[in-house]
PDB file of C-alpha atoms in Angstrom:
ATOM      1  CA  ASN A 254     -84.695-146.291   1.289  1.00 64.00           C
ATOM      2  CA  ALA A 255     -85.935-148.900  -1.185  1.00 77.00           C
ATOM      3  CA  GLY A 256     -82.554-150.565  -1.885  1.00 94.00           C
ATOM      4  CA  VAL A 257     -83.166-153.550  -4.196  1.00 96.00           C
ATOM      5  CA  THR A 258     -86.753-154.118  -5.307  1.00 97.00           C
ATOM      6  CA  GLN A 259     -87.943-157.316  -6.983  1.00 97.00           C
ATOM      7  CA  THR A 260     -91.260-158.092  -8.642  1.00 97.00           C
ATOM      8  CA  PRO A 261     -93.271-160.213  -8.465  1.00 97.00           C
ATOM      9  CA  LYS A 262     -92.873-161.624  -4.966  1.00 96.00           C
ATOM     10  CA  PHE A 263     -94.789-164.792  -5.785  1.00 96.00           C
ATOM     11  CA  GLN A 264     -95.563-166.525  -9.086  1.00 97.00           C
ATOM     12  CA  VAL A 265     -96.984-169.872 -10.118  1.00 97.00           C
ATOM     13  CA  LEU A 266     -96.336-171.051 -13.658  1.00 97.00           C
ATOM     14  CA  LYS A 267     -97.197-174.091 -15.695  1.00 97.00           C
ATOM     15  CA  THR A 268     -94.424-176.010 -17.422  1.00 98.00           C
ATOM     16  CA  GLY A 269     -93.551-174.300 -20.699  1.00 97.00           C
ATOM     17  CA  GLN A 270     -94.820-170.858 -19.756  1.00 97.00           C
ATOM     18  CA  SER A 271     -92.524-167.859 -19.845  1.00 97.00           C
ATOM     19  CA  MET A 272     -92.074-165.004 -17.430  1.00 97.00           C
ATOM     20  CA  THR A 273     -89.731-162.192 -16.481  1.00 98.00           C
ATOM     21  CA  LEU A 274     -88.561-161.304 -12.999  1.00 98.00           C
ATOM     22  CA  GLN A 275     -87.862-157.619 -12.603  1.00 98.00           C
ATOM     23  CA  CYS A 276     -85.219-156.043 -10.397  1.00 98.00           C
ATOM     24  CA  ALA A 277     -84.328-152.420  -9.729  1.00 98.00           C
ATOM     25  CA  GLN A 278     -81.816-150.804  -7.386  1.00 97.00           C
ATOM     26  CA  ASP A 279     -81.613-147.182  -6.323  1.00 96.00           C
ATOM     27  CA  MET A 280     -78.085-147.198  -4.859  1.00 94.00           C
ATOM     28  CA  ASN A 281     -76.290-146.292  -8.106  1.00 93.00           C
ATOM     29  CA  HIS A 282     -74.455-149.631  -8.001  1.00 92.00           C
ATOM     30  CA  ASN A 283     -72.495-150.771 -11.021  1.00 89.00           C
ATOM     31  CA  SER A 284     -72.893-154.535 -10.549  1.00 90.00           C
ATOM     32  CA  MET A 285     -76.075-156.579 -10.382  1.00 92.00           C
ATOM     33  CA  TYR A 286     -76.706-160.289  -9.930  1.00 93.00           C
ATOM     34  CA  TRP A 287     -79.376-162.945 -10.044  1.00 96.00           C
ATOM     35  CA  TYR A 288     -79.185-165.886  -7.628  1.00 95.00           C
ATOM     36  CA  ARG A 289     -81.428-168.840  -6.979  1.00 96.00           C
ATOM     37  CA  GLN A 290     -81.812-170.418  -3.565  1.00 94.00           C
ATOM     38  CA  ASP A 291     -82.833-174.023  -3.087  1.00 91.00           C
ATOM     39  CA  PRO A 292     -83.185-175.932   0.194  1.00 80.00           C
ATOM     40  CA  GLY A 293     -79.835-177.112   1.520  1.00 73.00           C
ATOM     41  CA  MET A 294     -77.843-175.655  -1.367  1.00 75.00           C
ATOM     42  CA  GLY A 295     -77.145-172.063  -0.465  1.00 83.00           C
ATOM     43  CA  LEU A 296     -77.329-169.394  -3.141  1.00 91.00           C
ATOM     44  CA  ARG A 297     -76.102-170.089  -6.660  1.00 92.00           C
ATOM     45  CA  LEU A 298     -75.289-167.395  -9.194  1.00 90.00           C
ATOM     46  CA  ILE A 299     -77.326-167.525 -12.396  1.00 94.00           C
ATOM     47  CA  TYR A 300     -76.130-164.415 -14.259  1.00 94.00           C
ATOM     48  CA  TYR A 301     -74.407-161.202 -13.377  1.00 91.00           C
ATOM     49  CA  SER A 302     -73.806-157.807 -14.882  1.00 92.00           C
ATOM     50  CA  ALA A 303     -70.551-156.159 -13.925  1.00 87.00           C
ATOM     51  CA  SER A 304     -71.642-152.849 -15.387  1.00 87.00           C
ATOM     52  CA  GLU A 305     -74.325-151.356 -17.565  1.00 89.00           C
ATOM     53  CA  GLY A 306     -74.223-152.959 -20.990  1.00 89.00           C
ATOM     54  CA  THR A 307     -72.523-156.196 -19.966  1.00 92.00           C
ATOM     55  CA  THR A 308     -73.862-159.546 -18.783  1.00 94.00           C
ATOM     56  CA  ASP A 309     -72.145-162.851 -18.078  1.00 91.00           C
ATOM     57  CA  LYS A 310     -73.069-166.369 -17.090  1.00 92.00           C
ATOM     58  CA  GLY A 311     -72.713-167.536 -13.545  1.00 88.00           C
ATOM     59  CA  GLU A 312     -72.781-171.036 -12.113  1.00 87.00           C
ATOM     60  CA  VAL A 313     -76.259-172.143 -13.284  1.00 94.00           C
ATOM     61  CA  PRO A 314     -77.305-170.114 -16.389  1.00 96.00           C
ATOM     62  CA  ASN A 315     -79.116-172.814 -18.381  1.00 96.00           C
ATOM     63  CA  GLY A 316     -82.781-172.029 -18.987  1.00 97.00           C
ATOM     64  CA  TYR A 317     -82.418-168.324 -18.189  1.00 98.00           C
ATOM     65  CA  ASN A 318     -81.707-165.087 -19.999  1.00 97.00           C
ATOM     66  CA  VAL A 319     -81.020-161.644 -18.609  1.00 98.00           C
ATOM     67  CA  SER A 320     -81.170-158.034 -19.699  1.00 97.00           C
ATOM     68  CA  ARG A 321     -79.375-155.111 -18.101  1.00 96.00           C
ATOM     69  CA  LEU A 322     -81.889-152.504 -19.205  1.00 90.00           C
ATOM     70  CA  ASN A 323     -80.018-149.566 -17.685  1.00 95.00           C
ATOM     71  CA  LYS A 324     -77.874-148.970 -14.616  1.00 95.00           C
ATOM     72  CA  ARG A 325     -80.853-149.442 -12.284  1.00 96.00           C
ATOM     73  CA  GLU A 326     -82.609-152.457 -13.775  1.00 97.00           C
ATOM     74  CA  PHE A 327     -81.640-156.062 -14.365  1.00 97.00           C
ATOM     75  CA  SER A 328     -84.282-158.571 -15.447  1.00 98.00           C
ATOM     76  CA  LEU A 329     -84.272-162.374 -15.484  1.00 98.00           C
ATOM     77  CA  ARG A 330     -86.343-164.250 -18.055  1.00 98.00           C
ATOM     78  CA  LEU A 331     -87.470-167.850 -18.101  1.00 97.00           C
ATOM     79  CA  GLU A 332     -88.394-168.635 -21.717  1.00 94.00           C
ATOM     80  CA  SER A 333     -89.907-172.073 -21.079  1.00 97.00           C
ATOM     81  CA  ALA A 334     -90.304-172.787 -17.385  1.00 97.00           C
ATOM     82  CA  ALA A 335     -89.517-176.246 -16.011  1.00 97.00           C
ATOM     83  CA  PRO A 336     -90.309-177.748 -12.582  1.00 97.00           C
ATOM     84  CA  SER A 337     -86.551-177.738 -11.845  1.00 96.00           C
ATOM     85  CA  GLN A 338     -86.749-173.954 -11.886  1.00 97.00           C
ATOM     86  CA  THR A 339     -89.007-173.911  -8.845  1.00 97.00           C
ATOM     87  CA  SER A 340     -86.944-171.867  -6.441  1.00 97.00           C
ATOM     88  CA  VAL A 341     -86.564-168.584  -4.625  1.00 96.00           C
ATOM     89  CA  TYR A 342     -84.840-166.007  -6.809  1.00 98.00           C
ATOM     90  CA  PHE A 343     -82.823-163.146  -5.396  1.00 97.00           C
ATOM     91  CA  CYS A 344     -81.546-160.095  -7.150  1.00 97.00           C
ATOM     92  CA  ALA A 345     -78.543-158.343  -5.648  1.00 94.00           C
ATOM     93  CA  SER A 346     -76.336-155.376  -6.365  1.00 93.00           C
ATOM     94  CA  SER A 347     -72.932-154.147  -5.329  1.00 89.00           C
ATOM     95  CA  ALA A 348     -70.890-151.025  -5.839  1.00 85.00           C
ATOM     96  CA  ARG A 349     -68.016-153.122  -7.141  1.00 74.00           C
ATOM     97  CA  GLY A 350     -67.353-156.783  -7.868  1.00 63.00           C
ATOM     98  CA  LEU A 351     -68.101-159.764  -5.671  1.00 58.00           C
ATOM     99  CA  GLY A 352     -64.628-159.948  -4.250  1.00 57.00           C
ATOM    100  CA  THR A 353     -64.480-156.361  -3.110  1.00 61.00           C
ATOM    101  CA  GLY A 354     -67.550-155.577  -1.092  1.00 64.00           C
ATOM    102  CA  GLU A 355     -70.915-156.536   0.195  1.00 81.00           C
ATOM    103  CA  LEU A 356     -73.946-157.504  -1.809  1.00 87.00           C
ATOM    104  CA  PHE A 357     -77.318-155.915  -1.185  1.00 92.00           C
ATOM    105  CA  PHE A 358     -80.173-158.340  -1.761  1.00 94.00           C
ATOM    106  CA  GLY A 359     -83.820-157.898  -2.595  1.00 96.00           C
ATOM    107  CA  GLU A 360     -86.481-159.755  -0.646  1.00 95.00           C
ATOM    108  CA  GLY A 361     -86.819-162.564  -3.152  1.00 96.00           C
ATOM    109  CA  SER A 362     -89.281-163.863  -5.725  1.00 97.00           C
ATOM    110  CA  ARG A 363     -90.814-167.240  -4.973  1.00 96.00           C
ATOM    111  CA  LEU A 364     -91.482-169.150  -8.180  1.00 97.00           C
ATOM    112  CA  THR A 365     -93.344-172.446  -8.436  1.00 97.00           C
ATOM    113  CA  VAL A 366     -93.464-174.310 -11.735  1.00 97.00           C
ATOM    114  CA  LEU A 367     -96.138-176.990 -11.942  1.00 96.00           C
TER     115      LEU A 367
ATOM    116  CA  GLY B 159     -93.740-170.758   4.984  1.00 34.00           C
ATOM    117  CA  GLU B 160     -90.030-170.463   4.330  1.00 37.00           C
ATOM    118  CA  SER B 161     -88.865-173.506   2.378  1.00 39.00           C
ATOM    119  CA  VAL B 162     -85.241-172.415   2.257  1.00 41.00           C
ATOM    120  CA  GLY B 163     -84.560-173.519   5.816  1.00 46.00           C
ATOM    121  CA  LEU B 164     -85.505-177.155   5.340  1.00 51.00           C
ATOM    122  CA  HIS B 165     -82.750-179.692   6.111  1.00 63.00           C
ATOM    123  CA  LEU B 166     -80.352-177.114   7.538  1.00 80.00           C
ATOM    124  CA  PRO B 167     -78.225-177.818  10.601  1.00 89.00           C
ATOM    125  CA  THR B 168     -79.655-175.959  13.566  1.00 92.00           C
ATOM    126  CA  LEU B 169     -77.924-174.336  16.495  1.00 95.00           C
ATOM    127  CA  SER B 170     -80.196-173.753  19.485  1.00 95.00           C
ATOM    128  CA  VAL B 171     -79.074-171.314  22.170  1.00 96.00           C
ATOM    129  CA  GLN B 172     -80.553-169.577  25.173  1.00 97.00           C
ATOM    130  CA  GLU B 173     -81.058-165.834  25.032  1.00 97.00           C
ATOM    131  CA  GLY B 174     -78.010-164.127  26.480  1.00 97.00           C
ATOM    132  CA  ASP B 175     -75.597-166.959  25.675  1.00 97.00           C
ATOM    133  CA  ASN B 176     -72.832-166.661  23.107  1.00 97.00           C
ATOM    134  CA  SER B 177     -73.317-168.421  19.765  1.00 97.00           C
ATOM    135  CA  ILE B 178     -70.657-169.896  17.513  1.00 97.00           C
ATOM    136  CA  ILE B 179     -71.549-170.792  13.946  1.00 97.00           C
ATOM    137  CA  ASN B 180     -68.972-172.727  11.976  1.00 95.00           C
ATOM    138  CA  CYS B 181     -68.219-172.971   8.285  1.00 94.00           C
ATOM    139  CA  ALA B 182     -65.729-175.050   6.337  1.00 92.00           C
ATOM    140  CA  TYR B 183     -64.772-173.444   3.055  1.00 88.00           C
ATOM    141  CA  SER B 184     -63.679-175.315  -0.008  1.00 80.00           C
ATOM    142  CA  ASN B 185     -61.131-173.342  -1.991  1.00 84.00           C
ATOM    143  CA  SER B 186     -57.652-172.791  -0.594  1.00 86.00           C
ATOM    144  CA  ALA B 187     -57.263-169.904  -3.069  1.00 84.00           C
ATOM    145  CA  SER B 188     -60.169-167.968  -1.541  1.00 87.00           C
ATOM    146  CA  ASP B 189     -59.008-164.773   0.072  1.00 86.00           C
ATOM    147  CA  TYR B 190     -62.190-162.950   1.000  1.00 88.00           C
ATOM    148  CA  PHE B 191     -64.918-164.290   3.254  1.00 91.00           C
ATOM    149  CA  ILE B 192     -68.310-162.919   4.191  1.00 92.00           C
ATOM    150  CA  TRP B 193     -71.057-163.798   6.644  1.00 94.00           C
ATOM    151  CA  TYR B 194     -74.675-163.123   5.731  1.00 94.00           C
ATOM    152  CA  LYS B 195     -77.805-163.329   7.867  1.00 96.00           C
ATOM    153  CA  GLN B 196     -81.150-164.275   6.343  1.00 94.00           C
ATOM    154  CA  GLU B 197     -84.356-163.796   8.275  1.00 94.00           C
ATOM    155  CA  SER B 198     -87.466-165.685   7.283  1.00 90.00           C
ATOM    156  CA  GLY B 199     -89.004-164.314   4.111  1.00 88.00           C
ATOM    157  CA  LYS B 200     -86.209-161.830   3.480  1.00 91.00           C
ATOM    158  CA  GLY B 201     -83.053-161.584   1.451  1.00 93.00           C
ATOM    159  CA  PRO B 202     -79.602-162.143   2.966  1.00 93.00           C
ATOM    160  CA  GLN B 203     -78.028-159.219   4.816  1.00 94.00           C
ATOM    161  CA  PHE B 204     -74.301-158.577   5.151  1.00 92.00           C
ATOM    162  CA  ILE B 205     -72.959-159.029   8.667  1.00 94.00           C
ATOM    163  CA  ILE B 206     -69.189-158.942   8.523  1.00 95.00           C
ATOM    164  CA  ASP B 207     -66.311-159.771   6.209  1.00 92.00           C
ATOM    165  CA  ILE B 208     -62.671-160.726   6.566  1.00 93.00           C
ATOM    166  CA  ARG B 209     -59.722-160.936   4.226  1.00 90.00           C
ATOM    167  CA  SER B 210     -57.188-163.728   4.298  1.00 91.00           C
ATOM    168  CA  ASN B 211     -54.434-161.483   5.673  1.00 93.00           C
ATOM    169  CA  MET B 212     -56.369-161.376   8.948  1.00 96.00           C
ATOM    170  CA  ASP B 213     -57.216-164.061  11.513  1.00 97.00           C
ATOM    171  CA  LYS B 214     -59.892-162.153  13.383  1.00 97.00           C
ATOM    172  CA  ARG B 215     -62.207-159.244  12.851  1.00 97.00           C
ATOM    173  CA  GLN B 216     -64.708-157.771  15.252  1.00 97.00           C
ATOM    174  CA  GLY B 217     -67.925-155.907  14.704  1.00 94.00           C
ATOM    175  CA  GLN B 218     -70.775-154.960  16.957  1.00 93.00           C
ATOM    176  CA  ARG B 219     -71.492-158.117  19.012  1.00 96.00           C
ATOM    177  CA  VAL B 220     -70.008-160.277  16.238  1.00 98.00           C
ATOM    178  CA  THR B 221     -66.533-161.674  15.676  1.00 98.00           C
ATOM    179  CA  VAL B 222     -65.315-163.624  12.675  1.00 97.00           C
ATOM    180  CA  LEU B 223     -62.365-165.981  13.023  1.00 97.00           C
ATOM    181  CA  LEU B 224     -60.451-167.375  10.068  1.00 97.00           C
ATOM    182  CA  ASN B 225     -58.193-170.433  10.213  1.00 95.00           C
ATOM    183  CA  LYS B 226     -56.606-170.804   6.800  1.00 93.00           C
ATOM    184  CA  THR B 227     -54.659-173.913   7.796  1.00 93.00           C
ATOM    185  CA  VAL B 228     -57.807-175.988   8.130  1.00 93.00           C
ATOM    186  CA  LYS B 229     -60.005-173.807   5.870  1.00 93.00           C
ATOM    187  CA  HIS B 230     -62.393-172.951   8.660  1.00 94.00           C
ATOM    188  CA  LEU B 231     -64.415-169.845   9.353  1.00 94.00           C
ATOM    189  CA  SER B 232     -66.523-169.106  12.405  1.00 96.00           C
ATOM    190  CA  LEU B 233     -68.978-166.417  13.420  1.00 97.00           C
ATOM    191  CA  GLN B 234     -69.317-165.639  17.106  1.00 98.00           C
ATOM    192  CA  ILE B 235     -72.338-163.714  18.334  1.00 98.00           C
ATOM    193  CA  ALA B 236     -72.118-162.328  21.848  1.00 97.00           C
ATOM    194  CA  ALA B 237     -75.150-162.125  24.134  1.00 97.00           C
ATOM    195  CA  THR B 238     -77.457-163.700  21.577  1.00 97.00           C
ATOM    196  CA  GLN B 239     -80.867-162.064  21.271  1.00 96.00           C
ATOM    197  CA  PRO B 240     -84.191-163.301  19.836  1.00 96.00           C
ATOM    198  CA  GLY B 241     -83.634-160.981  16.882  1.00 95.00           C
ATOM    199  CA  ASP B 242     -80.547-163.004  15.980  1.00 97.00           C
ATOM    200  CA  SER B 243     -82.732-165.985  15.043  1.00 97.00           C
ATOM    201  CA  ALA B 244     -82.100-166.528  11.334  1.00 96.00           C
ATOM    202  CA  VAL B 245     -80.178-168.617   8.836  1.00 94.00           C
ATOM    203  CA  TYR B 246     -76.500-167.686   8.613  1.00 96.00           C
ATOM    204  CA  PHE B 247     -74.430-168.221   5.469  1.00 93.00           C
ATOM    205  CA  CYS B 248     -70.714-168.015   4.960  1.00 93.00           C
ATOM    206  CA  ALA B 249     -69.430-167.123   1.505  1.00 90.00           C
ATOM    207  CA  GLU B 250     -65.962-167.256  -0.034  1.00 88.00           C
ATOM    208  CA  THR B 251     -64.406-165.720  -3.077  1.00 82.00           C
ATOM    209  CA  SER B 252     -61.188-164.683  -4.686  1.00 69.00           C
ATOM    210  CA  SER B 253     -60.698-160.925  -4.830  1.00 57.00           C
ATOM    211  CA  GLY B 254     -62.205-159.470  -7.943  1.00 52.00           C
ATOM    212  CA  GLY B 255     -63.892-162.694  -8.961  1.00 55.00           C
ATOM    213  CA  TYR B 256     -67.352-161.732 -10.149  1.00 52.00           C
ATOM    214  CA  ASN B 257     -68.691-165.200 -10.584  1.00 51.00           C
ATOM    215  CA  LYS B 258     -66.909-167.016  -7.802  1.00 62.00           C
ATOM    216  CA  LEU B 259     -68.755-166.028  -4.656  1.00 77.00           C
ATOM    217  CA  ILE B 260     -69.540-169.469  -3.249  1.00 82.00           C
ATOM    218  CA  PHE B 261     -72.176-169.658  -0.546  1.00 87.00           C
ATOM    219  CA  GLY B 262     -72.351-172.392   2.046  1.00 87.00           C
ATOM    220  CA  ALA B 263     -75.634-174.191   2.677  1.00 87.00           C
ATOM    221  CA  GLY B 264     -76.325-172.236   5.861  1.00 92.00           C
ATOM    222  CA  THR B 265     -76.931-172.839   9.552  1.00 94.00           C
ATOM    223  CA  ARG B 266     -80.159-172.004  11.328  1.00 94.00           C
ATOM    224  CA  LEU B 267     -79.765-170.221  14.664  1.00 96.00           C
ATOM    225  CA  ALA B 268     -82.712-170.606  17.026  1.00 96.00           C
ATOM    226  CA  VAL B 269     -82.681-168.391  20.108  1.00 96.00           C
ATOM    227  CA  HIS B 270     -84.880-169.469  23.016  1.00 94.00           C
ATOM    228  CA  PRO B 271     -86.006-167.159  25.823  1.00 89.00           C
TER     229      PRO B 271
END
């Protein structure tokens, strides 16, 4: 079972470049999320999508945009990358909301912005 | 290498011993708590959860204890195995809160043979 699949796994960007992180889940989950993980800070929510057709800001949305393309796919876009966006990005999904059940995470996308 | 684990508190245990990982949560209104395990190079995996109407919940080799008075959560792992070596995160939220799942910084568990 694939679960949550993220691409790419690794990416190096120069400051000002743009890129899109792709995420797909095959569990028929309604809710999808993008987190970033920085050393010593745990995971912080960037954006989430409670259901197909809706997206909302999380804790740290500045510098990012998202698209819920369909029920399976949720992409994260960096329009103009900055060194502060160097991080490990995780996509996750859940059958229901955050307060009602477990999240299933992808394996992460490691982004370095020079 | 895995940069996420830098600067984390580390718990070192001998294989076969019991491990206790502690977490202090921040919001007295939180009513749902989750423990996740993250192995090097992988995404977090759900271990066990507990709601605020419970003080204790047991799973396979794991027990979560909740003390709401002092806002403290602990994860106990019985007979710790090398495969338990990972970073462990607690997370708290209010039921139904989509954007309020707050993760702790994590604790690294190192199991020695």
